[in-house]
Amino acid sequence: MYNDTKYSWLPLDDTFICFFMCCSFYADFGPLNLAMLYRYCCRVNMKLKSFTMSRKKLVHHTSYDQKKRANAALLISAYAVIYLKRSPEEAYSTLISGNNPGYLPFRDAAVGECFFNLTLLDCLQGIRKALQHGFLDFESFDVEEYEHYEVRAHRHNNPVLKCA
């Protein structure tokens, strides 16, 4: 991480996005999984609570690669929905304001032509819905368990419903 007296830099390509992009099946990419989002949120929260950050601005940055931009945009806007209580539309509109180019839609792992594009706004609306219904709670999220079931050896067997 690059730091100076005014800014603390949070480069995403080397830590979050590059790792995930190496794990594609075919032409798919993103959105980043919940473990990646959780780790990103923890890192941002840690930096924001740090005494050394008290007078600094946190700079979240990535390259111009369209896939990396889309995943980086997901991280920061999901953080805004989860922790800053922004609506998905507010978080998304901040990203597309000004002269910023749009974001590439996420793509599934199907071979061949993609028939459904998952947009950044779709993901943010899903996160809000999961928060509203208690399916997403980073206070009790077990990242190690999630990652255990996320790997191919366990057939991506993530639980969907909470059990009593």
mmCIF file of N, CA and C in Angstrom, residues 14-98:
data_model
loop_
_atom_site.group_PDB
_atom_site.id
_atom_site.type_symbol
_atom_site.label_atom_id
_atom_site.label_comp_id
_atom_site.label_asym_id
_atom_site.label_seq_id
_atom_site.Cartn_x
_atom_site.Cartn_y
_atom_site.Cartn_z
ATOM 1 N N ASP A 14 -3.769 -6.022 -7.003
ATOM 2 C CA ASP A 14 -2.822 -6.996 -6.457
ATOM 3 C C ASP A 14 -3.409 -7.835 -5.333
ATOM 4 N N THR A 15 -4.394 -7.317 -4.630
ATOM 5 C CA THR A 15 -4.879 -8.005 -3.445
ATOM 6 C C THR A 15 -6.190 -8.745 -3.633
ATOM 7 N N PHE A 16 -7.132 -8.155 -4.318
ATOM 8 C CA PHE A 16 -8.461 -8.759 -4.412
ATOM 9 C C PHE A 16 -8.779 -9.260 -5.815
ATOM 10 N N ILE A 17 -8.714 -8.370 -6.752
ATOM 11 C CA ILE A 17 -9.252 -8.654 -8.078
ATOM 12 C C ILE A 17 -8.383 -9.622 -8.865
ATOM 13 N N CYS A 18 -7.089 -9.459 -8.805
ATOM 14 C CA CYS A 18 -6.192 -10.332 -9.570
ATOM 15 C C CYS A 18 -6.368 -11.784 -9.152
ATOM 16 N N PHE A 19 -6.467 -12.031 -7.859
ATOM 17 C CA PHE A 19 -6.660 -13.391 -7.367
ATOM 18 C C PHE A 19 -7.941 -13.985 -7.929
ATOM 19 N N PHE A 20 -9.017 -13.234 -7.863
ATOM 20 C CA PHE A 20 -10.308 -13.756 -8.299
ATOM 21 C C PHE A 20 -10.342 -13.973 -9.808
ATOM 22 N N MET A 21 -9.720 -13.104 -10.572
ATOM 23 C CA MET A 21 -9.755 -13.209 -12.028
ATOM 24 C C MET A 21 -9.013 -14.463 -12.495
ATOM 25 N N CYS A 22 -8.090 -14.953 -11.694
ATOM 26 C CA CYS A 22 -7.354 -16.167 -12.056
ATOM 27 C C CYS A 22 -8.194 -17.424 -11.852
ATOM 28 N N CYS A 23 -9.326 -17.305 -11.210
ATOM 29 C CA CYS A 23 -10.152 -18.458 -10.864
ATOM 30 C C CYS A 23 -11.349 -18.640 -11.788
ATOM 31 N N SER A 24 -11.357 -18.034 -12.946
ATOM 32 C CA SER A 24 -12.486 -18.154 -13.869
ATOM 33 C C SER A 24 -12.537 -19.549 -14.468
ATOM 34 N N PHE A 25 -13.751 -19.946 -14.872
ATOM 35 C CA PHE A 25 -13.937 -21.241 -15.522
ATOM 36 C C PHE A 25 -13.784 -21.112 -17.036
ATOM 37 N N TYR A 26 -14.507 -20.188 -17.637
ATOM 38 C CA TYR A 26 -14.469 -19.991 -19.086
ATOM 39 C C TYR A 26 -14.287 -18.508 -19.359
ATOM 40 N N ALA A 27 -15.286 -17.868 -19.937
ATOM 41 C CA ALA A 27 -15.220 -16.434 -20.214
ATOM 42 C C ALA A 27 -15.885 -15.632 -19.100
ATOM 43 N N ASP A 28 -16.195 -16.292 -17.980
ATOM 44 C CA ASP A 28 -16.873 -15.616 -16.883
ATOM 45 C C ASP A 28 -15.938 -14.675 -16.138
ATOM 46 N N PHE A 29 -16.542 -13.718 -15.496
ATOM 47 C CA PHE A 29 -15.811 -12.892 -14.542
ATOM 48 C C PHE A 29 -16.817 -12.282 -13.585
ATOM 49 N N GLY A 30 -16.407 -12.193 -12.335
ATOM 50 C CA GLY A 30 -17.207 -11.542 -11.310
ATOM 51 C C GLY A 30 -18.618 -12.059 -11.228
ATOM 52 N N PRO A 31 -19.370 -11.507 -10.370
ATOM 53 C CA PRO A 31 -18.901 -10.587 -9.348
ATOM 54 C C PRO A 31 -18.063 -11.315 -8.299
ATOM 55 N N LEU A 32 -17.260 -10.563 -7.593
ATOM 56 C CA LEU A 32 -16.448 -11.161 -6.539
ATOM 57 C C LEU A 32 -17.351 -11.861 -5.526
ATOM 58 N N ASN A 33 -16.849 -12.933 -4.937
ATOM 59 C CA ASN A 33 -17.678 -13.682 -3.987
ATOM 60 C C ASN A 33 -17.759 -12.967 -2.635
ATOM 61 N N LEU A 34 -18.593 -13.485 -1.747
ATOM 62 C CA LEU A 34 -18.815 -12.840 -0.452
ATOM 63 C C LEU A 34 -17.563 -12.814 0.420
ATOM 64 N N ALA A 35 -16.707 -13.810 0.301
ATOM 65 C CA ALA A 35 -15.471 -13.811 1.085
ATOM 66 C C ALA A 35 -14.576 -12.648 0.669
ATOM 67 N N MET A 36 -14.492 -12.391 -0.625
ATOM 68 C CA MET A 36 -13.679 -11.272 -1.107
ATOM 69 C C MET A 36 -14.282 -9.945 -0.647
ATOM 70 N N LEU A 37 -15.597 -9.833 -0.740
ATOM 71 C CA LEU A 37 -16.270 -8.616 -0.285
ATOM 72 C C LEU A 37 -16.067 -8.427 1.219
ATOM 73 N N TYR A 38 -16.198 -9.498 1.980
ATOM 74 C CA TYR A 38 -15.996 -9.439 3.432
ATOM 75 C C TYR A 38 -14.581 -8.962 3.766
ATOM 76 N N ARG A 39 -13.583 -9.560 3.124
ATOM 77 C CA ARG A 39 -12.191 -9.185 3.398
ATOM 78 C C ARG A 39 -11.927 -7.722 3.018
ATOM 79 N N TYR A 40 -12.499 -7.298 1.901
ATOM 80 C CA TYR A 40 -12.356 -5.903 1.487
ATOM 81 C C TYR A 40 -12.974 -4.975 2.541
ATOM 82 N N CYS A 41 -14.192 -5.272 2.960
ATOM 83 C CA CYS A 41 -14.881 -4.438 3.954
ATOM 84 C C CYS A 41 -14.098 -4.390 5.269
ATOM 85 N N CYS A 42 -13.565 -5.516 5.695
ATOM 86 C CA CYS A 42 -12.752 -5.551 6.918
ATOM 87 C C CYS A 42 -11.524 -4.658 6.770
ATOM 88 N N ARG A 43 -10.908 -4.721 5.614
ATOM 89 C CA ARG A 43 -9.705 -3.921 5.372
ATOM 90 C C ARG A 43 -10.035 -2.429 5.376
ATOM 91 N N VAL A 44 -11.121 -2.058 4.720
ATOM 92 C CA VAL A 44 -11.524 -0.649 4.705
ATOM 93 C C VAL A 44 -11.869 -0.191 6.118
ATOM 94 N N ASN A 45 -12.648 -0.980 6.848
ATOM 95 C CA ASN A 45 -13.011 -0.612 8.220
ATOM 96 C C ASN A 45 -11.781 -0.463 9.104
ATOM 97 N N MET A 46 -10.825 -1.367 8.960
ATOM 98 C CA MET A 46 -9.599 -1.300 9.750
ATOM 99 C C MET A 46 -8.838 -0.009 9.437
ATOM 100 N N LYS A 47 -8.730 0.310 8.162
ATOM 101 C CA LYS A 47 -8.011 1.524 7.775
ATOM 102 C C LYS A 47 -8.730 2.773 8.272
ATOM 103 N N LEU A 48 -10.055 2.786 8.169
ATOM 104 C CA LEU A 48 -10.807 3.968 8.584
ATOM 105 C C LEU A 48 -10.770 4.178 10.094
ATOM 106 N N LYS A 49 -10.611 3.110 10.861
ATOM 107 C CA LYS A 49 -10.548 3.218 12.323
ATOM 108 C C LYS A 49 -9.132 3.485 12.828
ATOM 109 N N SER A 50 -8.163 3.382 11.953
ATOM 110 C CA SER A 50 -6.767 3.555 12.325
ATOM 111 C C SER A 50 -6.473 5.015 12.685
ATOM 112 N N PHE A 51 -5.708 5.213 13.740
ATOM 113 C CA PHE A 51 -5.318 6.563 14.155
ATOM 114 C C PHE A 51 -4.537 7.263 13.051
ATOM 115 N N THR A 52 -3.709 6.528 12.359
ATOM 116 C CA THR A 52 -2.893 7.134 11.299
ATOM 117 C C THR A 52 -3.734 7.609 10.117
ATOM 118 N N MET A 53 -4.983 7.159 10.041
ATOM 119 C CA MET A 53 -5.874 7.578 8.950
ATOM 120 C C MET A 53 -6.728 8.782 9.326
ATOM 121 N N SER A 54 -6.609 9.281 10.540
ATOM 122 C CA SER A 54 -7.542 10.298 11.026
ATOM 123 C C SER A 54 -7.600 11.549 10.156
ATOM 124 N N ARG A 55 -6.525 11.890 9.494
ATOM 125 C CA ARG A 55 -6.527 13.083 8.639
ATOM 126 C C ARG A 55 -6.259 12.753 7.172
ATOM 127 N N LYS A 56 -6.367 11.494 6.837
ATOM 128 C CA LYS A 56 -6.091 11.082 5.461
ATOM 129 C C LYS A 56 -7.360 10.702 4.730
ATOM 130 N N LYS A 57 -7.261 10.735 3.428
ATOM 131 C CA LYS A 57 -8.337 10.247 2.572
ATOM 132 C C LYS A 57 -7.918 8.887 2.045
ATOM 133 N N LEU A 58 -8.852 7.968 2.029
ATOM 134 C CA LEU A 58 -8.594 6.624 1.519
ATOM 135 C C LEU A 58 -8.876 6.613 0.020
ATOM 136 N N VAL A 59 -7.887 6.224 -0.749
ATOM 137 C CA VAL A 59 -8.018 6.190 -2.206
ATOM 138 C C VAL A 59 -8.108 4.738 -2.649
ATOM 139 N N HIS A 60 -9.242 4.380 -3.170
ATOM 140 C CA HIS A 60 -9.550 3.030 -3.665
ATOM 141 C C HIS A 60 -9.279 3.080 -5.168
ATOM 142 N N HIS A 61 -8.351 2.263 -5.662
ATOM 143 C CA HIS A 61 -8.042 2.380 -7.090
ATOM 144 C C HIS A 61 -7.748 1.040 -7.742
ATOM 145 N N THR A 62 -7.937 1.035 -9.062
ATOM 146 C CA THR A 62 -7.677 -0.137 -9.884
ATOM 147 C C THR A 62 -7.198 0.336 -11.250
ATOM 148 N N SER A 63 -6.945 -0.595 -12.137
ATOM 149 C CA SER A 63 -6.496 -0.254 -13.488
ATOM 150 C C SER A 63 -7.690 0.109 -14.366
ATOM 151 N N TYR A 64 -7.414 0.366 -15.632
ATOM 152 C CA TYR A 64 -8.476 0.678 -16.588
ATOM 153 C C TYR A 64 -9.101 -0.570 -17.202
ATOM 154 N N ASP A 65 -8.610 -1.738 -16.866
ATOM 155 C CA ASP A 65 -9.179 -2.982 -17.377
ATOM 156 C C ASP A 65 -10.661 -3.038 -17.001
ATOM 157 N N GLN A 66 -11.534 -3.269 -17.978
ATOM 158 C CA GLN A 66 -12.981 -3.212 -17.739
ATOM 159 C C GLN A 66 -13.462 -4.210 -16.694
ATOM 160 N N LYS A 67 -12.911 -5.396 -16.693
ATOM 161 C CA LYS A 67 -13.331 -6.407 -15.717
ATOM 162 C C LYS A 67 -12.893 -6.022 -14.306
ATOM 163 N N LYS A 68 -11.680 -5.527 -14.191
ATOM 164 C CA LYS A 68 -11.186 -5.102 -12.882
ATOM 165 C C LYS A 68 -11.955 -3.884 -12.379
ATOM 166 N N ARG A 69 -12.280 -2.967 -13.283
ATOM 167 C CA ARG A 69 -13.073 -1.785 -12.912
ATOM 168 C C ARG A 69 -14.436 -2.196 -12.367
ATOM 169 N N ALA A 70 -15.081 -3.151 -13.042
ATOM 170 C CA ALA A 70 -16.412 -3.590 -12.603
ATOM 171 C C ALA A 70 -16.344 -4.212 -11.209
ATOM 172 N N ASN A 71 -15.349 -5.042 -10.965
ATOM 173 C CA ASN A 71 -15.217 -5.668 -9.648
ATOM 174 C C ASN A 71 -14.820 -4.657 -8.573
ATOM 175 N N ALA A 72 -13.957 -3.707 -8.914
ATOM 176 C CA ALA A 72 -13.585 -2.660 -7.961
ATOM 177 C C ALA A 72 -14.797 -1.793 -7.626
ATOM 178 N N ALA A 73 -15.597 -1.489 -8.632
ATOM 179 C CA ALA A 73 -16.816 -0.702 -8.415
ATOM 180 C C ALA A 73 -17.783 -1.464 -7.516
ATOM 181 N N LEU A 74 -17.867 -2.766 -7.704
ATOM 182 C CA LEU A 74 -18.732 -3.579 -6.844
ATOM 183 C C LEU A 74 -18.270 -3.496 -5.389
ATOM 184 N N LEU A 75 -16.975 -3.604 -5.156
ATOM 185 C CA LEU A 75 -16.461 -3.571 -3.787
ATOM 186 C C LEU A 75 -16.827 -2.266 -3.083
ATOM 187 N N ILE A 76 -16.521 -1.146 -3.705
ATOM 188 C CA ILE A 76 -16.743 0.135 -3.032
ATOM 189 C C ILE A 76 -18.229 0.459 -2.901
ATOM 190 N N SER A 77 -19.015 0.120 -3.906
ATOM 191 C CA SER A 77 -20.448 0.427 -3.827
ATOM 192 C C SER A 77 -21.164 -0.527 -2.866
ATOM 193 N N ALA A 78 -20.733 -1.775 -2.796
ATOM 194 C CA ALA A 78 -21.306 -2.711 -1.821
ATOM 195 C C ALA A 78 -20.966 -2.255 -0.404
ATOM 196 N N TYR A 79 -19.757 -1.757 -0.209
ATOM 197 C CA TYR A 79 -19.386 -1.201 1.095
ATOM 198 C C TYR A 79 -20.342 -0.067 1.467
ATOM 199 N N ALA A 80 -20.647 0.788 0.498
ATOM 200 C CA ALA A 80 -21.561 1.912 0.744
ATOM 201 C C ALA A 80 -22.957 1.420 1.125
ATOM 202 N N VAL A 81 -23.415 0.357 0.499
ATOM 203 C CA VAL A 81 -24.738 -0.201 0.817
ATOM 204 C C VAL A 81 -24.726 -0.850 2.204
ATOM 205 N N ILE A 82 -23.691 -1.626 2.494
ATOM 206 C CA ILE A 82 -23.634 -2.383 3.752
ATOM 207 C C ILE A 82 -23.340 -1.491 4.957
ATOM 208 N N TYR A 83 -22.318 -0.653 4.863
ATOM 209 C CA TYR A 83 -21.854 0.098 6.027
ATOM 210 C C TYR A 83 -22.306 1.552 6.070
ATOM 211 N N LEU A 84 -22.498 2.168 4.922
ATOM 212 C CA LEU A 84 -22.902 3.573 4.899
ATOM 213 C C LEU A 84 -24.403 3.728 4.710
ATOM 214 N N LYS A 85 -25.090 2.577 4.604
ATOM 215 C CA LYS A 85 -26.557 2.537 4.484
ATOM 216 C C LYS A 85 -27.079 3.312 3.277
ATOM 217 N N ARG A 86 -26.304 3.318 2.198
ATOM 218 C CA ARG A 86 -26.763 3.933 0.951
ATOM 219 C C ARG A 86 -27.694 2.957 0.245
ATOM 220 N N SER A 87 -28.608 3.484 -0.516
ATOM 221 C CA SER A 87 -29.440 2.608 -1.339
ATOM 222 C C SER A 87 -28.581 2.131 -2.506
ATOM 223 N N PRO A 88 -28.931 1.023 -3.124
ATOM 224 C CA PRO A 88 -28.175 0.575 -4.298
ATOM 225 C C PRO A 88 -28.122 1.655 -5.383
ATOM 226 N N GLU A 89 -29.224 2.350 -5.560
ATOM 227 C CA GLU A 89 -29.282 3.385 -6.593
ATOM 228 C C GLU A 89 -28.357 4.559 -6.262
ATOM 229 N N GLU A 90 -28.290 4.947 -4.988
ATOM 230 C CA GLU A 90 -27.380 6.028 -4.580
ATOM 231 C C GLU A 90 -25.924 5.623 -4.789
ATOM 232 N N ALA A 91 -25.591 4.425 -4.351
ATOM 233 C CA ALA A 91 -24.210 3.946 -4.492
ATOM 234 C C ALA A 91 -23.817 3.859 -5.960
ATOM 235 N N TYR A 92 -24.721 3.352 -6.778
ATOM 236 C CA TYR A 92 -24.444 3.208 -8.207
ATOM 237 C C TYR A 92 -24.347 4.569 -8.889
ATOM 238 N N SER A 93 -25.242 5.486 -8.571
ATOM 239 C CA SER A 93 -25.230 6.792 -9.243
ATOM 240 C C SER A 93 -23.950 7.565 -8.942
ATOM 241 N N THR A 94 -23.376 7.364 -7.756
ATOM 242 C CA THR A 94 -22.098 7.995 -7.432
ATOM 243 C C THR A 94 -21.005 7.509 -8.383
ATOM 244 N N LEU A 95 -21.051 6.236 -8.723
ATOM 245 C CA LEU A 95 -20.029 5.653 -9.599
ATOM 246 C C LEU A 95 -20.151 6.111 -11.048
ATOM 247 N N ILE A 96 -21.358 6.399 -11.483
ATOM 248 C CA ILE A 96 -21.542 6.750 -12.896
ATOM 249 C C ILE A 96 -21.667 8.256 -13.116
ATOM 250 N N SER A 97 -21.493 9.043 -12.056
ATOM 251 C CA SER A 97 -21.595 10.495 -12.203
ATOM 252 C C SER A 97 -20.402 11.043 -12.985
ATOM 253 N N GLY A 98 -20.587 12.209 -13.541
ATOM 254 C CA GLY A 98 -19.513 12.840 -14.304
ATOM 255 C C GLY A 98 -19.297 12.159 -15.638
#
